[in-house]
Coordinates of C-alpha atoms in Angstrom, one line a residue:
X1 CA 0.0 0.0 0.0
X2 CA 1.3 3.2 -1.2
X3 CA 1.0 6.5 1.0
X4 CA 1.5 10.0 0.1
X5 CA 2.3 13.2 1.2
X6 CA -0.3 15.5 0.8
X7 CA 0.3 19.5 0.5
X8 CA 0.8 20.7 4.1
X9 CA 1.5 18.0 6.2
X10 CA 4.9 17.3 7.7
X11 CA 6.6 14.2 7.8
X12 CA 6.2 13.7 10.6
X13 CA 2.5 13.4 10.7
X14 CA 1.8 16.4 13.0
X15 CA -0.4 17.6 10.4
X16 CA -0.2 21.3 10.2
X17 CA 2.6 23.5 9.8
X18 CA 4.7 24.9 13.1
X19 CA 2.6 28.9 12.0
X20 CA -0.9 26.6 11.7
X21 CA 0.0 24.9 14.3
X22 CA 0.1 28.5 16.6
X23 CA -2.8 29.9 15.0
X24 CA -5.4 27.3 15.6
X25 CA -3.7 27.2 19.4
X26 CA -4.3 31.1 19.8
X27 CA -7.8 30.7 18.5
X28 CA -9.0 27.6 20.5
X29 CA -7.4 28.9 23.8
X30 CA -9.5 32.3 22.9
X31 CA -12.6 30.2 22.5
X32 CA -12.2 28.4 26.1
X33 CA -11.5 31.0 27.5
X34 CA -14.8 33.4 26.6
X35 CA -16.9 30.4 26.8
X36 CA -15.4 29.4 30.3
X37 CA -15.9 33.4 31.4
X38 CA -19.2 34.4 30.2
X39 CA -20.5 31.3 32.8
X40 CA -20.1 33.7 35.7
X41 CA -21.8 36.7 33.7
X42 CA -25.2 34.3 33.2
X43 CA -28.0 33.9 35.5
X44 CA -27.3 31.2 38.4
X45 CA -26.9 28.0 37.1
X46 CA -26.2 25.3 39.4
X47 CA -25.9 22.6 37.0
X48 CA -23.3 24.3 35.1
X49 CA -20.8 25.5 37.9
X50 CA -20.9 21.9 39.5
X51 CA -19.2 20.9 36.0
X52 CA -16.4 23.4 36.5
X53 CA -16.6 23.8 40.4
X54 CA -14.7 21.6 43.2
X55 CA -16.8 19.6 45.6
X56 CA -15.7 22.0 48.0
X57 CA -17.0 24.6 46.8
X58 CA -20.6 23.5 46.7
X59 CA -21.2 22.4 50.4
X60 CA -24.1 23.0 51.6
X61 CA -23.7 26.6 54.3
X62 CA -25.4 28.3 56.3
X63 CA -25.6 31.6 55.2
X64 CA -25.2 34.9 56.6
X65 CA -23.9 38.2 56.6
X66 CA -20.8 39.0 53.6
X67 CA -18.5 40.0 56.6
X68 CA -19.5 36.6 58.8
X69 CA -18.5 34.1 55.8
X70 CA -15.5 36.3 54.9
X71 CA -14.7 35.9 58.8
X72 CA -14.8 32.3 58.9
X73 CA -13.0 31.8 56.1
X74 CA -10.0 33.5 57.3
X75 CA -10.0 31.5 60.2
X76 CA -9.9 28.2 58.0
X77 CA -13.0 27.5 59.1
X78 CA -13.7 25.9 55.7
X79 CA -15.7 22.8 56.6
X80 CA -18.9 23.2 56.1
X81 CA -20.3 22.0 59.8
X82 CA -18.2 24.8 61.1
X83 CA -19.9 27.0 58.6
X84 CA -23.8 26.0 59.4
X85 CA -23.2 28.1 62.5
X86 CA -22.8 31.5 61.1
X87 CA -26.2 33.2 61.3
X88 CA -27.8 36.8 60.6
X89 CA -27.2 39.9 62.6
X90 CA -29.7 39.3 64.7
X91 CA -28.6 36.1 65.8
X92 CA -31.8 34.3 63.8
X93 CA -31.1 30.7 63.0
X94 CA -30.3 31.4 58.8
X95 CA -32.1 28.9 56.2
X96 CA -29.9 26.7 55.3
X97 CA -29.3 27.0 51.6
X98 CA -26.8 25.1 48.9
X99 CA -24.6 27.7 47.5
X100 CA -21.2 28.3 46.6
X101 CA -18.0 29.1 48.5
X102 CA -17.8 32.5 46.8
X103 CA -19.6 36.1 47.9
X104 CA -22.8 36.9 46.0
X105 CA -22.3 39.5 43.5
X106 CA -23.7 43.1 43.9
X107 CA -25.8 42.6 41.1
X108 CA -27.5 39.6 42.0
X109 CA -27.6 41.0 45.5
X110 CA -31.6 41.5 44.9
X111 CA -32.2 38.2 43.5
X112 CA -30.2 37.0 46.5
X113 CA -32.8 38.8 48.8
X114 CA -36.3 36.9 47.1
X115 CA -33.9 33.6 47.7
X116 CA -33.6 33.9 51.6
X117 CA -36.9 35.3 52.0
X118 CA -38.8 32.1 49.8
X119 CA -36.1 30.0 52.1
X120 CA -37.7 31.3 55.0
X121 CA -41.0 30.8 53.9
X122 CA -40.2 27.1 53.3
X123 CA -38.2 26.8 56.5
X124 CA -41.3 28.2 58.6
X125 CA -43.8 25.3 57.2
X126 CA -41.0 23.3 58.2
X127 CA -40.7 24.7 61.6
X128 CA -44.5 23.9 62.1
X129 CA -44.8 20.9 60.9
X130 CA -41.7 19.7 62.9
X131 CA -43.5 21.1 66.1
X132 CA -46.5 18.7 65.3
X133 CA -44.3 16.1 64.5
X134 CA -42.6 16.7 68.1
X135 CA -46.0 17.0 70.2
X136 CA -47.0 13.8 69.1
X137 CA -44.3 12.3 69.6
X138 CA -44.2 13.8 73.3
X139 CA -47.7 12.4 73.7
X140 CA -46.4 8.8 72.8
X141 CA -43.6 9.1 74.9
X142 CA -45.4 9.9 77.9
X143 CA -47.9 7.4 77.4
X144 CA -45.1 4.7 77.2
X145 CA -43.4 6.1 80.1
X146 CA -46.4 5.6 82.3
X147 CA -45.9 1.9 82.1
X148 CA -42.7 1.9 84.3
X149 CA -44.3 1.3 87.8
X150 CA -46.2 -1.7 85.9
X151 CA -43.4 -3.8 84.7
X152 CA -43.1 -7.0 87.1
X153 CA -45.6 -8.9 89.0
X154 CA -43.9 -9.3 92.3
X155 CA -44.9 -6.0 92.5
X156 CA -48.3 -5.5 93.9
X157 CA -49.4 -2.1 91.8
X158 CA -53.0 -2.3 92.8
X159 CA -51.9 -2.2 96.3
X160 CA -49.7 0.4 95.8
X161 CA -52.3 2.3 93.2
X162 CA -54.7 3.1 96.5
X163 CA -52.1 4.4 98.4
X164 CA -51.3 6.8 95.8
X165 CA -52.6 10.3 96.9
X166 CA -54.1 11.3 93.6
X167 CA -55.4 9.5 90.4
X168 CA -52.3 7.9 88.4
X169 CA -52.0 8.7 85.1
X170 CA -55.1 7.5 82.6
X171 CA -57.8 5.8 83.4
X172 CA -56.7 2.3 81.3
X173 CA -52.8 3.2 81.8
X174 CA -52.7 4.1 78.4
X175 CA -54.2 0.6 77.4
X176 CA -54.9 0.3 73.5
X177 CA -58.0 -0.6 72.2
X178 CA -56.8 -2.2 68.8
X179 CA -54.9 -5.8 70.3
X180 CA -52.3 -6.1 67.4
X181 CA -51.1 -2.7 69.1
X182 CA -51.9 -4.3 72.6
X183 CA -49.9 -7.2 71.6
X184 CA -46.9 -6.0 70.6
X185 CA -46.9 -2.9 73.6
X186 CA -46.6 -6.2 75.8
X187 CA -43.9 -7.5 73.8
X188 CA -42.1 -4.3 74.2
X189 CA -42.6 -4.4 78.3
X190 CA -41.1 -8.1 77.9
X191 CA -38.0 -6.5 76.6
X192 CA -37.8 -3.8 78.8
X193 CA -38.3 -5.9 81.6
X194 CA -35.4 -7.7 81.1
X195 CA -33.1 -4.1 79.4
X196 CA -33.9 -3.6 83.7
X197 CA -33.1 -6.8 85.4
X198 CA -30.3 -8.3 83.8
X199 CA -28.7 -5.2 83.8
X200 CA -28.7 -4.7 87.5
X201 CA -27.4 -7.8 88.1
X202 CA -24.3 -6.8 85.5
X203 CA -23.5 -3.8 87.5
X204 CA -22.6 -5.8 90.9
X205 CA -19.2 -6.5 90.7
X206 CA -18.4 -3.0 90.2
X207 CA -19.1 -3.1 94.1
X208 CA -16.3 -5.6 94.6
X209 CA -13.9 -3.8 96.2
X210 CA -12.6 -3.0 99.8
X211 CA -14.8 -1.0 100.7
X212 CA -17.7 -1.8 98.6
X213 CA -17.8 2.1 97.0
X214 CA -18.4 0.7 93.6
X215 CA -15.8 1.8 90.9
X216 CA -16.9 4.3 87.9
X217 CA -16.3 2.4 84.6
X218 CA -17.3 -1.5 84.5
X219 CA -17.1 -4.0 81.4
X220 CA -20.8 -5.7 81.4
X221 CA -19.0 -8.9 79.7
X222 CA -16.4 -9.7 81.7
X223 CA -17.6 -7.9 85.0
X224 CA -13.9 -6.0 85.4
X225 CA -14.0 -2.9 86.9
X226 CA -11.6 0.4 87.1
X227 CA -11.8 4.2 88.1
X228 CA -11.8 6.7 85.6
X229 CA -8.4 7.4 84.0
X230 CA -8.6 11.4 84.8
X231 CA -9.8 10.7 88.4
X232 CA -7.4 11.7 90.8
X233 CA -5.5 8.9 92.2
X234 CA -7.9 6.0 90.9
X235 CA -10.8 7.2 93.0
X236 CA -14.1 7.1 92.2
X237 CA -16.7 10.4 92.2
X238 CA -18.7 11.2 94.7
X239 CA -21.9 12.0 92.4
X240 CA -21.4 8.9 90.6
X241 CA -21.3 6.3 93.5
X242 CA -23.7 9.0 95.2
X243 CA -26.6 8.8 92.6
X244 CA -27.2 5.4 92.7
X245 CA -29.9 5.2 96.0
X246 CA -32.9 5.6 94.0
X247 CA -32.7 3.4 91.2
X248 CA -30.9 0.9 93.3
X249 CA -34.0 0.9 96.3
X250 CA -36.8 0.7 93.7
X251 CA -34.9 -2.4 91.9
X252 CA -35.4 -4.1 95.0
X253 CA -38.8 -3.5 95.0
X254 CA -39.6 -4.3 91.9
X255 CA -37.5 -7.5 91.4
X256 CA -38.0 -8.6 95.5
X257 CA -34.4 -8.7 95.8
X258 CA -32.4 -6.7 98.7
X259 CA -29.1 -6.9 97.4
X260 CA -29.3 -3.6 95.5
X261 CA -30.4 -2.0 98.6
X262 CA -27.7 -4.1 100.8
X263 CA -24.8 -2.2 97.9
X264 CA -26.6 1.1 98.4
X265 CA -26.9 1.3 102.3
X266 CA -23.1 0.3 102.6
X267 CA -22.3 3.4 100.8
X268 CA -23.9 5.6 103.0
X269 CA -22.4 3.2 106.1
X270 CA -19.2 4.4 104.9
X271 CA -19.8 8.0 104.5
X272 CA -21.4 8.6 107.6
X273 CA -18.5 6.5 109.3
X274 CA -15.3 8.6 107.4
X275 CA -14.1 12.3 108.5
X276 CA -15.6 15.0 106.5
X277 CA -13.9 18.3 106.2
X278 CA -16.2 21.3 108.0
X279 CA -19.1 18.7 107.4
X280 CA -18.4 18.8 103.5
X281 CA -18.4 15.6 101.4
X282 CA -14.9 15.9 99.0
X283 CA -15.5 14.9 95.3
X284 CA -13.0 12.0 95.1
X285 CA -13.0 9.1 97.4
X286 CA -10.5 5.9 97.1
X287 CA -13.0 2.4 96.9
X288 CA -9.8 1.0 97.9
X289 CA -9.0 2.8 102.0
X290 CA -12.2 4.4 101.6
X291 CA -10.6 7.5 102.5
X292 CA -10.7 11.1 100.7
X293 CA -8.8 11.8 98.1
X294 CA -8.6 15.3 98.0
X295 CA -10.4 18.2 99.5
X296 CA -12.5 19.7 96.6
X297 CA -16.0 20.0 97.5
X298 CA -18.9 21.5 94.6
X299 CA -22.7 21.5 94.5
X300 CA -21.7 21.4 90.9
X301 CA -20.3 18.7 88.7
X302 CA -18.7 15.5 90.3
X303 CA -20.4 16.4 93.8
X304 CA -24.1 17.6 92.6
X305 CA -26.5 14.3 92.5
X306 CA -25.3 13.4 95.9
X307 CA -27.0 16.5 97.8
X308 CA -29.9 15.8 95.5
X309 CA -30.2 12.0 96.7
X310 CA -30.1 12.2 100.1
X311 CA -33.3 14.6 100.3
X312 CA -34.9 12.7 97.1
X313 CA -34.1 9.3 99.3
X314 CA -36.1 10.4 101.8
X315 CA -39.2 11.8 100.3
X316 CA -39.4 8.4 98.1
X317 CA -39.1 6.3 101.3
X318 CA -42.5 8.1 102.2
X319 CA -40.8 10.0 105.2
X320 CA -39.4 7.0 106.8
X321 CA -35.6 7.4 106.4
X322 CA -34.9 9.4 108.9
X323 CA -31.1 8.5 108.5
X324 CA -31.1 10.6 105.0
X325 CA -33.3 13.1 106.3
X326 CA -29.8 13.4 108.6
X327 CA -27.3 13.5 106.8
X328 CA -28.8 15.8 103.9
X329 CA -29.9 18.9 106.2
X330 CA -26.0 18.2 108.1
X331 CA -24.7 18.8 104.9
X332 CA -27.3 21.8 103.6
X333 CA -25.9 23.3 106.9
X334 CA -22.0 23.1 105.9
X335 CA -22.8 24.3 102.4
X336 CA -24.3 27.3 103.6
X337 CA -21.9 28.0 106.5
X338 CA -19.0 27.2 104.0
X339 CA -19.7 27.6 100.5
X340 CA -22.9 29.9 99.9
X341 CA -21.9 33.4 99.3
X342 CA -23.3 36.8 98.3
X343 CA -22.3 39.2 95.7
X344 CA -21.8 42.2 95.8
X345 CA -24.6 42.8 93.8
X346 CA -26.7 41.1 95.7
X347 CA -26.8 37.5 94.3
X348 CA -26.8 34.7 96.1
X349 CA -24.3 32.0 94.7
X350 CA -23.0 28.7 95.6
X351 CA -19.1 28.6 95.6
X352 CA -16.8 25.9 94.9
X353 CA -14.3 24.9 97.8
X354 CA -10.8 23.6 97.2
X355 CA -8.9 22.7 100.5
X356 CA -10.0 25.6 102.7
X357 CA -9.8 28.1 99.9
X358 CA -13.0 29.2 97.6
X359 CA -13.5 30.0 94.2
X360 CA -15.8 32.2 93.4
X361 CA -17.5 30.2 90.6
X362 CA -20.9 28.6 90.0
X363 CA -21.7 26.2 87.3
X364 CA -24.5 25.8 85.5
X365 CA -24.9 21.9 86.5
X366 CA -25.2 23.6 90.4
X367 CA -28.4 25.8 89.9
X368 CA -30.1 22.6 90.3
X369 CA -29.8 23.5 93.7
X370 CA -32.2 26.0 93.9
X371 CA -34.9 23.2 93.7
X372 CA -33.3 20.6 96.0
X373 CA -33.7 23.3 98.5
X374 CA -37.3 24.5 98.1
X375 CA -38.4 20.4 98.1
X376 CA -36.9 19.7 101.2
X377 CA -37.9 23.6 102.9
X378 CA -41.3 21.8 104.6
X379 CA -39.5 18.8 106.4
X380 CA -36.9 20.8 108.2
X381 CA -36.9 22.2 111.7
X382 CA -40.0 24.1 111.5
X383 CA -38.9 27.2 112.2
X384 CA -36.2 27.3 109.3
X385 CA -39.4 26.7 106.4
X386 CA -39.3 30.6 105.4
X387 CA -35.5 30.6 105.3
X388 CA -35.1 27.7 102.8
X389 CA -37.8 29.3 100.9
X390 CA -36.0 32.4 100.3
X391 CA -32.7 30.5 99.8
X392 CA -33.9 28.4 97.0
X393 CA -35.7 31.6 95.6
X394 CA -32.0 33.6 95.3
X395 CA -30.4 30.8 94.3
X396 CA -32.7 30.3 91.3
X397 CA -32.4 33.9 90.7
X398 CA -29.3 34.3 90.2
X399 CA -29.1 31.5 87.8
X400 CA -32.1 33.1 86.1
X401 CA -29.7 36.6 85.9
X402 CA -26.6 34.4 84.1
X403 CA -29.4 33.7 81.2
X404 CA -30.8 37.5 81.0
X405 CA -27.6 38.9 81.4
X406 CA -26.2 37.3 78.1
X407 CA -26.9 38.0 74.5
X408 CA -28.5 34.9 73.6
X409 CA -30.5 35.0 76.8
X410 CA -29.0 31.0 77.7
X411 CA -26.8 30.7 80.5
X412 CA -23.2 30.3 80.0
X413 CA -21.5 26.5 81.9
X414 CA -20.1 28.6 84.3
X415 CA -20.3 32.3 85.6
X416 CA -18.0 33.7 87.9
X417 CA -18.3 36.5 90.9
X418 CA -15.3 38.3 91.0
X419 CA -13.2 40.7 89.3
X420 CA -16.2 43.2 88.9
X421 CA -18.1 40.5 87.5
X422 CA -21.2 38.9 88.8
X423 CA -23.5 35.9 87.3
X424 CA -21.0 36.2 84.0
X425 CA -18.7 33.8 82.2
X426 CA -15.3 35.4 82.2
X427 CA -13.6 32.4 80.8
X428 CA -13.9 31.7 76.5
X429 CA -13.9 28.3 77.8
X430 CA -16.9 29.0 80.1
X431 CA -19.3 30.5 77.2
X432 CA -20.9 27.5 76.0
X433 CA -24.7 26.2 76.1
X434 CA -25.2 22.5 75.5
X435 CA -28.8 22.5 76.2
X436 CA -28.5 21.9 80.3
X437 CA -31.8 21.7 82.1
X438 CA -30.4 22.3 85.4
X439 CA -31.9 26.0 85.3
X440 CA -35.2 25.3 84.6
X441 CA -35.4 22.0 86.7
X442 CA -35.3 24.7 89.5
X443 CA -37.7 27.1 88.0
X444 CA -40.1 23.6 87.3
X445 CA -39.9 23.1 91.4
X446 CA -40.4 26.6 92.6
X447 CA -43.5 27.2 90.1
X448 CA -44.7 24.0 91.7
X449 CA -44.1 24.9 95.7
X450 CA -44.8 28.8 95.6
X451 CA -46.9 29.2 92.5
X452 CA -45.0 32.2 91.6
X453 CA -46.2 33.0 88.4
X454 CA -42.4 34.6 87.1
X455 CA -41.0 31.2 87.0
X456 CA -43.3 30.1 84.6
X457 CA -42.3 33.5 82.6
X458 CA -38.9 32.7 83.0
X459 CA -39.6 29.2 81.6
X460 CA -41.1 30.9 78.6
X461 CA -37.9 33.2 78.2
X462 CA -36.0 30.0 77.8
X463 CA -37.9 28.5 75.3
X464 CA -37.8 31.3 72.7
X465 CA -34.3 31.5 73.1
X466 CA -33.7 28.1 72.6
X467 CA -36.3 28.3 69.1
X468 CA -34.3 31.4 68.0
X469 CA -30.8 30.2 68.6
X470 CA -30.6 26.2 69.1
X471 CA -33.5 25.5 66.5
X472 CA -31.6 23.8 63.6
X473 CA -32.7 21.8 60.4
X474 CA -32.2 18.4 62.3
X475 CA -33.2 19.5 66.0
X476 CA -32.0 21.5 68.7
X477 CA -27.9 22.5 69.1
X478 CA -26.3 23.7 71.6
X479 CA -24.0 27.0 71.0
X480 CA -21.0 28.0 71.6
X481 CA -20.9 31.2 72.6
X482 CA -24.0 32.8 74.4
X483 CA -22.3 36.2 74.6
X484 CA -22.3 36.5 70.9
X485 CA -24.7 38.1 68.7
X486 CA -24.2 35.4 66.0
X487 CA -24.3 32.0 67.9
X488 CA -22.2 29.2 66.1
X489 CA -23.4 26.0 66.7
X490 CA -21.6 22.9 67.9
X491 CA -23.5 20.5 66.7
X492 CA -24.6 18.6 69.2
X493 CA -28.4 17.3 70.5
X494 CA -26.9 16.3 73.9
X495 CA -29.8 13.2 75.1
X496 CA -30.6 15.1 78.3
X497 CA -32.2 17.8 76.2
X498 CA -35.0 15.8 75.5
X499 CA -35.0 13.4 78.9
X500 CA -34.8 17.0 80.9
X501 CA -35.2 20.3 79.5
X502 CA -38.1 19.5 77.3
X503 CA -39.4 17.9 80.1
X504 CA -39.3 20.3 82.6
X505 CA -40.6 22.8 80.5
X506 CA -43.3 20.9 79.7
X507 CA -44.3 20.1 83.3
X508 CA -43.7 23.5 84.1
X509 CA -46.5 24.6 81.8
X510 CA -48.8 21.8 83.3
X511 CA -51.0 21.2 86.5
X512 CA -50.0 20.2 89.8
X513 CA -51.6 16.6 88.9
X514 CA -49.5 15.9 85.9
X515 CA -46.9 13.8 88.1
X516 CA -47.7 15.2 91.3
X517 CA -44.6 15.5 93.7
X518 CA -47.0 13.9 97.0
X519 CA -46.5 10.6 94.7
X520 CA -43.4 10.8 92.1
X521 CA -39.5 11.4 93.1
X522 CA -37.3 12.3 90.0
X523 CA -34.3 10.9 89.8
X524 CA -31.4 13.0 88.7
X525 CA -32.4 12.0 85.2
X526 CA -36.0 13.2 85.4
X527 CA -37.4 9.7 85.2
X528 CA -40.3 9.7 87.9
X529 CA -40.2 6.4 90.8
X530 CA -43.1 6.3 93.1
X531 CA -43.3 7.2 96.3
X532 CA -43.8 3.6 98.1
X533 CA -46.1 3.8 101.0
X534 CA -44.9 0.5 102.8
X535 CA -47.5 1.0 105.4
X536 CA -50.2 1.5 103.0
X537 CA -49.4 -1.5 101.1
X538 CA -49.8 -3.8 104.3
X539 CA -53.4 -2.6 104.9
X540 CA -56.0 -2.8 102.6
X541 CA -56.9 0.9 101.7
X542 CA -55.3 4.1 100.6
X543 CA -56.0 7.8 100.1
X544 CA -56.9 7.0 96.5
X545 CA -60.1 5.0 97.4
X546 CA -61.6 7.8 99.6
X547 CA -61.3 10.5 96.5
X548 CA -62.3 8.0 93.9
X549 CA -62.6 4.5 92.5
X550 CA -61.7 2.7 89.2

């Protein structure tokens, strides 16, 4: 086969010569390059920037303000979950939109506008119908919840139905009429009645040590137990082994079993036996010599649940443990000679004490005190009543005045009382909201002992700040920052939000009857465990059956 040159081509098969060649370069590099261009001088096309745009670059943002994205982005804040925090000036949740990692032009800038506001229009119908979607899934949850006191047979519940003060909760106990549905709620109470059991029995040998003060972390397989690697000196905390008297009594009931009252009780052997600095109970205690670790008492985390137990243990027992009864208005008595402290200002506060030497903090995990007190103000010496009133009422004042006195209305995790600064997080590392209920547990108690109706208000004040600045797309975050005008959010739907704060609020809003405290205890968790009338239970009657029958 015979091949020949034709005019213009090289030998060497290029095709076109070296001046062609540079030509037809020049004039397809032209063409790119106006075609390539003239896409950002067209109307918004998403579908033809994601051909020529990174992935990167077309995250999903939140958007805000020009200044608040330019911000971020010199921070290297370029993920896109740091991003979904930035919000408008006003600190309004932004819609969340999909849009480029570039500022809007000026001349789009009105287009921009109708965007966010049809975004908003869309993200309202979302808002409502999430709220629907929430209250009826409230309404199950509570009816499910109601089941708890019903859950094993060795537990006499009609007996302990008529001693109950006022009418439990539904007439039928939530009972379904349709039996598939009744049928497989029963198969669910199976479960959870074994979820319960079993898993009381796996916690035991966390107890087996020298002293029986039970060790923080245990493996549920193998039943090996060890102290928290950050605990000082291999000790266990004193609200961890402290918080375990209510759940622990009620397994015994339910399950006719004492040995999780037997681990319980040797506890609070131990503590009442051991030295305790100016009548304070330290936050770290050794399971091994049973002896304090170190002298840091707080109200706040690692010492908190304890206080709460020992009055809670005695209003569950019906009255009749006179030995917590003891030991929790000793120790109310040290905390106010020792660690409650006024500003100031005027505030009331509960400091934290560190060998002999206070810091003038208060976290947000201590305003829980301000309702431990007011539930235990009737059953002290008589002529104290008023004073534990008005203690619990400046307590829960103050931590109402770290909420109003921030930006975001939401209380910082700790505020301080010193340097000129009073019910205020002086600390960045302080600033943060992660949804705590511990403010409005004590507004939930004081609304329901004093009927004051500025609790509820201050209830309300809590919940639109947590719709305008924790509402996201998926739930409810907490923020970082409650001082600032734009919140950033971290992301987070901690599980006590919905087990707690939610509610609390929603009790808070309610009747006396929903839950009444005469017959429910809440544990530190705000699950509610009857009040067990022991002498009611050995007769045949009860207050129920003299105010109506079933």
């Amino acid at each position: 086969m015979v091949f020949r040159k034709l005019p213009g081509v090289s030998a060497s098969g290029m095709g076109l010569r070296l001046s062609q060649k540079f030509v037809f370069l020049l004039f397809l590099s032209g063409l790119v390059t106006l075609c390539f261009g003239a896409l950002f001088f067209l109307p918004d096309s998403v579908r033809l920037k994601r051909i020529f745009l990174s992935k990167t670059e077309s995250q999903p943002v939140t958007v805000g303000s020009e200044n608040d994205v330019r911000e971020h982005l010199k921070k290297g804040a370029k993920d896109p979950e740091h991003l979904r925090g930035i919000t408008s000036a006003k600190g309004e949740t932004s819609t969340k939109l999909k849009a480029l990692g570039r500022k809007p032009s000026v001349t789009n800038e009105a287009k921009t506008d109708k965007k966010v506001a049809g975004g908003e229009a869309l993200e309202d119908m979302t808002l409502s119908r999430s709220k629907t979607d929430s209250a009826s899934k409230d309404e199950k949850v509570t009816s499910s919840s109601n089941q708890g006191a019903n859950t094993d047979t060795s537990f006499d519940y009609n007996k302990f139905k008529k001693c109950l003060l006022k009418p439990p909760l539904g007439i039928e106990h939530g009972k379904p009429s349709d039996p598939q549905t009744l049928q497989r709620r029963e198969k669910v109470k199976e479960m959870f009645k074994r979820k319960v059991m079993v898993l009381g029995e796996k916690l035991l040998p966390a107890f087996n040590t020298p002293t029986g003060i039970p060790r923080g972390v245990i493996n549920l397989g193998s039943g090996t137990s060890w102290s928290w690697g950050w605990a000082s000196a291999g000790s266990s905390i004193l609200a961890e082994f402290g918080t375990l008297h209510l759940e622990f009594v009620h397994l015994s009931e339910l399950s006719n079993n004492d040995i999780y009252t037997e681990k319980v009780m040797n506890i609070r052997k131990l503590l009442n036996k051991i030295e305790k600095p100016h009548g304070l109970y330290p936050n770290f205690l050794s399971p091994v010599s049973g002896n304090w670790v170190q002298h840091h008492v707080s109200i706040g985390g690692l010492g908190d649940s304890f206080y709460e137990y020992l009055i809670k243990s005695y209003l569950m027992s019906d009255k009749t443990d006179e030995e917590a009864k003891k030991m929790y208005y000793s120790a109310l008595e040290a905390i106010e000679a020792n660690l409650v402290q006024k500003s100031p200002g005027g505030l009331t506060y509960m400091a934290e004490w560190r060998g002999g030497i206070l810091d003038h903090k208060m976290g947000h995990l201590a305003c829980f005190s301000g309702g431990m007190v007011v539930i235990g103000a009737d059953d002290g010496a008589p002529e104290k009543r008023q004073h534990y009133l008005d203690l619990a009422a400046e307590i829960t004042h103050t931590c109402h005045e770290s909420y109003s006195r921030s930006a975001t209305k939401l209380g910082p995790e700790a505020f301080r009382f010193d340097g000129g600064a009073e019910a205020t997080a002086t600390r960045l590392s302080d600033r943060y909201y992660i949804l705590r209920p511990e403010v409005i547990e004590s507004y939930m108690y004081m609304w329901r002992l004093t009927h004051d109706p500025k609790y509820r208000e201050w209830g309300w004040e809590a919940v639109e700040a947590l719709e305008q600045h924790c509402r996201v797309e998926a739930g409810f975050s907490g923020i970082r920052d409650v001082y600032a005008q734009t919140v950033s959010h971290d992301n987070m739907q901690q599980s006590f939000f919905l087990s707690e704060t939610l509610k609390y609020l929603y009790l808070l809003f309610s009747d006396d009857d929903l839950l009444p405290l005469e017959d429910w205890v809440f544990n530190t968790e705000a699950h509610p465990l009857p009040v067990v009338r022991k002498s009611c239970l050995q007769g045949e009657g009860g207050t129920h059956d003299k105010t109506t029958s079933e």
